[in-house]
Amino acid sequence: MTTLQFPEGFEWGTATASYQIEGAANEGGRGQSIWDAFSKTPGKVLEGHTGDKAVDHYHLYKEDVKLMANMGLKHYRLSISWPRVLPTGFTDHVNEEGIAFYNNLIDELLANGITPIVTLYHWDLPLALQTEYDGLLGGKVLIDAFAAYARLCFQRFGDRVKQWLTLNEPWCSAILGYGNGHMAPGRKHKCKTETYEAAHNLLLCHAHAVHVYRTEFQAAQDGKIAITLNCDWREPKPTEDPAEAAQNAEAAERALLFDLGWFADPVYFGDYPEVMKTRLGDRLPRFTPEESALLKGSSDFFGLNHYGTAYIEPSDAYLAGAECGLEGEIWEDVGVKQSSDDAWLRTDMGWNAVPWGFRKLLMWIHARYAPAGGIIVTENGCAVADDNQAVAAKDYFRVNFYRGYLAEMHKAITEFGVDVRGYYAWSFIDNYEWAFGYTKRFGLHWVNYETMERMPKASAIWYGNVIRTNSLALEDEYNRKSPEGNAAVASAPVATSY
Ligand code: GBH
């Protein structure tokens, strides 16, 4: 039986985000966020689900930390709700009840031997910033407000929090929030320009928050700060024709640069990828030399969220400057077409479970950025249609998904020298899956949404064992026979968006 050993001190954890788990949306002095407004707009979220109650973590956090301790968890990624600590978005009104909640949570984690890593912005922008200052299009007002919010968090929590993430997946905020409207604030009618402006402002928010940390706190608090970026692997669509193969390879590279390079190039090199500048022309904002300098080297490690893989080939649906309106979509800018292989397993989101794609992505990041501080995988996981307790207890698909992805990460480290230092499973617990509401379950813990009762799934117990032994068994009872678990996945409906 083969067992893969991970490097000593490897950082194993699980992840969540405030709006997806906290609930208590109208309690404890919390202000509204763009997700409160978006989720209450008819037609935006499946079945009209909102995060009003979520999994009630705001009230049940002690029970949740106990569940973490039970599974042997040593690291936990959480996000702070900006409107819970600053209901108007600005520091003129600090909600001490909100601050107290995060203080209690952090203390409870530390008392249980669990180290927190904290995201400052996981999509729940204070609604007042949207209505008064155009949200992520708000330029200097937004950037200054974010830097001030970050400073407050460093002041209040930085004595105990030693790992910070400024932004979660700015690609999603820009593309899904301003490019196709699938997520809050749900805009798309000016997608050809607003998408790139939102992303530009987010990058500057990140750079300024990092500057605040480095100049005012880092020496005394001795922590690290980074951004976390999402990227799926883009594999050139296989073909026998060498000319086509070359075109597919070029298109796949372009897709990686549009998805990841869009943010990682500014953070590591101080500017956008050349191919984006060429294709987008004036629609892509430019950095001043000062901004470039502030961005370059602004991440102490490479935070990566990874979910799936797709085949890529070029597509001439590229319509430079086309109006977005009801028809156009932002995807056309990159000029590629995605497809899947029939042989690939699909998760309940319809995303392809392709473990080797994860390894190729890790290798690509290593080759292009060789990030100081290494790569920390801040999210990876899958949705499984396990909404009845019996299937949750078996949970074969999820266990085997994690096994596959962890084995390829191990290979990246040991055979290809990629410096991966940590891995966080998404998610610790079933939660509010944004535009899919509670219909998709990503958790290692199952939640009964009527009673709020929690139950560790097989994957929680299995992953706890990985953490405890710092190693991965390639064979065990879960991959020997898994008819029910896999059947539940095979019959799962395929999600239609994101
Ligand atoms: C993350 O975003 C979020 O940070 C988190 O809040 C959320 O709950 C979680 O993931 C699950 O959705 O078609 O195979 O190429 C995920 C961003 C972008 C990942 C689109 C999957 C398509 C996969 N996603 N991507 S594929």
Coordinates of N, CA, C and O in Angstrom, one line a residue, residues 323-394:
E323 N -20.8 45.8 -27.9 CA -21.6 46.2 -26.8 C -22.0 45.0 -25.9 O -22.2 43.9 -26.5
C324 N -22.1 45.1 -24.6 CA -22.5 44.0 -23.8 C -24.0 43.7 -23.9 O -24.4 42.6 -24.2
G325 N -24.8 44.7 -23.6 CA -26.2 44.6 -23.6 C -26.7 43.3 -23.1 O -26.2 42.7 -22.1
L326 N -27.7 42.7 -23.7 CA -28.3 41.4 -23.2 C -27.5 40.3 -23.9 O -27.6 39.2 -23.4
E327 N -26.9 40.5 -25.0 CA -26.3 39.4 -25.8 C -24.9 39.2 -25.4 O -24.4 38.1 -25.1
G328 N -24.1 40.2 -25.6 CA -22.6 40.1 -25.4 C -22.2 39.6 -24.1 O -22.9 39.9 -23.1
E329 N -21.1 39.0 -24.0 CA -20.5 38.6 -22.7 C -19.0 38.8 -22.7 O -18.4 38.7 -23.8
I330 N -18.5 39.0 -21.5 CA -17.1 39.4 -21.4 C -16.2 38.3 -21.9 O -15.1 38.5 -22.3
W331 N -16.6 37.0 -21.9 CA -15.8 35.9 -22.3 C -15.1 36.1 -23.7 O -14.1 35.6 -24.0
E332 N -15.8 36.8 -24.5 CA -15.4 37.0 -25.9 C -14.0 37.6 -26.0 O -13.3 37.4 -27.0
D333 N -13.6 38.4 -25.0 CA -12.4 39.1 -25.1 C -11.2 38.2 -25.2 O -10.2 38.5 -25.8
V334 N -11.2 37.1 -24.6 CA -10.0 36.2 -24.5 C -9.9 35.4 -25.8 O -8.8 34.9 -26.1
G335 N -11.0 35.2 -26.5 CA -11.0 34.5 -27.8 C -10.7 33.1 -27.7 O -9.9 32.5 -28.5
V336 N -11.3 32.4 -26.8 CA -11.1 30.9 -26.7 C -12.5 30.2 -26.5 O -13.5 30.9 -26.1
K337 N -12.5 29.0 -26.8 CA -13.7 28.1 -26.6 C -13.3 27.0 -25.6 O -12.2 26.4 -25.8
Q338 N -14.1 26.8 -24.6 CA -13.8 25.7 -23.7 C -14.6 24.4 -24.0 O -15.7 24.5 -24.5
S339 N -14.0 23.3 -23.7 CA -14.8 22.0 -23.8 C -14.3 21.0 -22.8 O -13.3 21.3 -22.1
S340 N -14.9 19.9 -22.7 CA -14.6 18.9 -21.7 C -14.3 17.5 -22.4 O -14.8 17.3 -23.5
D341 N -13.7 16.7 -21.7 CA -13.5 15.3 -22.2 C -14.5 14.4 -21.6 O -14.8 14.5 -20.4
D342 N -15.1 13.6 -22.4 CA -16.2 12.7 -21.9 C -15.7 11.8 -20.8 O -16.5 11.4 -19.9
A343 N -14.4 11.5 -20.8 CA -13.9 10.6 -19.8 C -13.8 11.3 -18.4 O -13.6 10.6 -17.4
W344 N -13.8 12.6 -18.3 CA -13.6 13.3 -17.0 C -14.9 13.1 -16.1 O -16.0 13.2 -16.6
L345 N -14.6 12.9 -14.9 CA -15.7 13.0 -13.9 C -16.1 14.4 -13.7 O -15.3 15.3 -13.7
R346 N -17.4 14.6 -13.4 CA -17.8 16.0 -13.1 C -18.4 16.1 -11.7 O -19.0 15.1 -11.2
T347 N -18.1 17.2 -11.1 CA -18.7 17.4 -9.7 C -20.1 17.9 -9.9 O -20.6 18.1 -11.0
D348 N -20.8 18.1 -8.8 CA -22.2 18.6 -8.8 C -22.3 20.0 -9.4 O -23.4 20.5 -9.6
M349 N -21.2 20.7 -9.5 CA -21.3 22.0 -10.2 C -21.2 21.9 -11.7 O -21.2 22.9 -12.4
G350 N -20.9 20.7 -12.1 CA -20.6 20.5 -13.6 C -19.2 20.8 -13.9 O -18.8 20.7 -15.1
W351 N -18.3 21.0 -12.9 CA -16.9 21.3 -13.1 C -16.2 19.9 -13.2 O -16.5 19.0 -12.6
N352 N -15.1 20.0 -14.1 CA -14.4 18.7 -14.3 C -13.4 18.4 -13.2 O -12.6 19.3 -12.9
A353 N -13.5 17.2 -12.7 CA -12.5 16.8 -11.7 C -11.3 16.1 -12.4 O -11.4 15.0 -12.8
V354 N -10.3 16.9 -12.6 CA -9.1 16.5 -13.3 C -7.8 16.7 -12.5 O -7.2 17.8 -12.7
P355 N -7.5 15.8 -11.6 CA -6.4 16.1 -10.7 C -5.1 16.5 -11.4 O -4.4 17.4 -10.9
W356 N -4.7 15.9 -12.5 CA -3.5 16.3 -13.2 C -3.5 17.8 -13.6 O -2.4 18.4 -13.8
G357 N -4.7 18.3 -13.9 CA -4.7 19.7 -14.2 C -4.2 20.6 -13.1 O -3.6 21.7 -13.3
F358 N -4.5 20.2 -11.9 CA -4.0 20.9 -10.7 C -2.5 20.9 -10.7 O -1.8 22.0 -10.5
R359 N -1.9 19.8 -11.0 CA -0.4 19.7 -11.0 C 0.2 20.6 -12.1 O 1.1 21.4 -11.8
K360 N -0.5 20.6 -13.3 CA 0.1 21.4 -14.3 C 0.0 22.9 -14.0 O 0.8 23.7 -14.3
L361 N -1.1 23.3 -13.3 CA -1.3 24.7 -12.9 C -0.2 25.0 -11.9 O 0.4 26.1 -12.0
L362 N 0.0 24.2 -10.9 CA 1.1 24.5 -9.9 C 2.4 24.6 -10.6 O 3.2 25.6 -10.3
M363 N 2.7 23.8 -11.6 CA 4.0 23.9 -12.3 C 4.1 25.1 -13.2 O 5.1 25.8 -13.3
W364 N 2.9 25.5 -13.8 CA 2.9 26.8 -14.6 C 3.2 28.0 -13.7 O 4.0 28.9 -14.1
I365 N 2.6 28.0 -12.5 CA 2.8 29.2 -11.6 C 4.3 29.2 -11.2 O 4.9 30.3 -11.1
H366 N 4.8 28.0 -10.8 CA 6.2 27.9 -10.4 C 7.1 28.4 -11.5 O 8.1 29.2 -11.3
A367 N 6.8 28.0 -12.8 CA 7.7 28.4 -13.9 C 7.6 29.9 -14.1 O 8.6 30.6 -14.4
R368 N 6.4 30.5 -14.1 CA 6.2 31.9 -14.5 C 6.6 32.9 -13.3 O 7.2 33.9 -13.6
Y369 N 6.3 32.5 -12.1 CA 6.4 33.5 -11.0 C 7.5 33.1 -10.0 O 7.9 33.9 -9.2
A370 N 7.8 31.8 -9.9 CA 8.7 31.3 -8.8 C 8.5 32.1 -7.5 O 9.4 32.7 -7.0
P371 N 7.2 32.0 -7.0 CA 6.9 32.9 -5.9 C 7.7 32.8 -4.6 O 7.8 31.7 -4.1
A372 N 8.2 33.9 -4.1 CA 8.8 33.9 -2.8 C 7.8 33.5 -1.8 O 6.6 33.9 -1.9
G373 N 8.1 32.7 -0.8 CA 7.1 32.3 0.2 C 6.3 31.1 -0.3 O 5.4 30.6 0.4
G374 N 6.5 30.7 -1.5 CA 5.9 29.5 -2.0 C 4.4 29.7 -2.4 O 3.9 30.8 -2.3
I375 N 3.7 28.6 -2.7 CA 2.3 28.6 -3.0 C 1.5 28.1 -1.8 O 1.9 27.0 -1.3
I376 N 0.5 28.8 -1.4 CA -0.4 28.2 -0.5 C -1.8 28.0 -1.2 O -2.3 29.0 -1.7
V377 N -2.2 26.8 -1.3 CA -3.5 26.5 -1.9 C -4.6 26.9 -0.9 O -4.8 26.2 0.1
T378 N -5.3 28.0 -1.1 CA -6.2 28.5 -0.1 C -7.6 27.9 -0.3 O -8.5 28.1 0.6
E379 N -7.9 27.3 -1.4 CA -9.2 26.6 -1.7 C -9.0 25.5 -2.7 O -8.3 25.7 -3.7
N380 N -9.6 24.4 -2.5 CA -9.8 23.3 -3.5 C -10.8 22.4 -2.9 O -10.8 22.1 -1.7
G381 N -11.7 21.9 -3.8 CA -12.7 21.0 -3.2 C -13.8 20.8 -4.3 O -13.6 21.2 -5.5
C382 N -14.9 20.2 -3.9 CA -16.0 19.9 -4.9 C -17.3 19.9 -4.2 O -17.5 19.6 -3.0
A383 N -18.3 20.1 -5.0 CA -19.7 20.0 -4.6 C -20.2 18.6 -4.9 O -19.9 18.1 -6.0
V384 N -20.8 17.9 -4.0 CA -21.4 16.6 -4.2 C -22.9 16.6 -3.8 O -23.2 17.2 -2.8
A385 N -23.7 16.0 -4.6 CA -25.1 16.0 -4.3 C -25.4 15.0 -3.2 O -26.0 14.0 -3.4
D386 N -25.0 15.4 -2.0 CA -25.2 14.5 -0.9 C -26.1 15.0 0.1 O -25.9 15.1 1.3
D387 N -27.3 15.5 -0.4 CA -28.2 16.1 0.6 C -29.0 15.2 1.4 O -30.1 15.6 1.9
N388 N -28.7 13.9 1.4 CA -29.3 13.1 2.5 C -28.2 12.5 3.3 O -27.1 12.2 2.8
Q389 N -28.5 12.3 4.6 CA -27.5 12.0 5.5 C -26.8 10.7 5.2 O -25.6 10.5 5.5
A390 N -27.5 9.7 4.6 CA -26.9 8.4 4.4 C -25.7 8.6 3.4 O -24.6 8.0 3.6
V391 N -26.0 9.3 2.3 CA -24.9 9.5 1.3 C -23.8 10.3 1.9 O -22.6 10.1 1.7
A392 N -24.1 11.3 2.7 CA -23.1 12.1 3.4 C -22.1 11.3 4.2 O -20.9 11.5 4.2
A393 N -22.7 10.3 4.8 CA -21.9 9.4 5.6 C -20.9 8.6 4.8 O -19.8 8.3 5.2
K394 N -21.3 8.3 3.6 CA -20.4 7.5 2.7 C -19.4 8.5 2.0 O -18.2 8.4 2.1

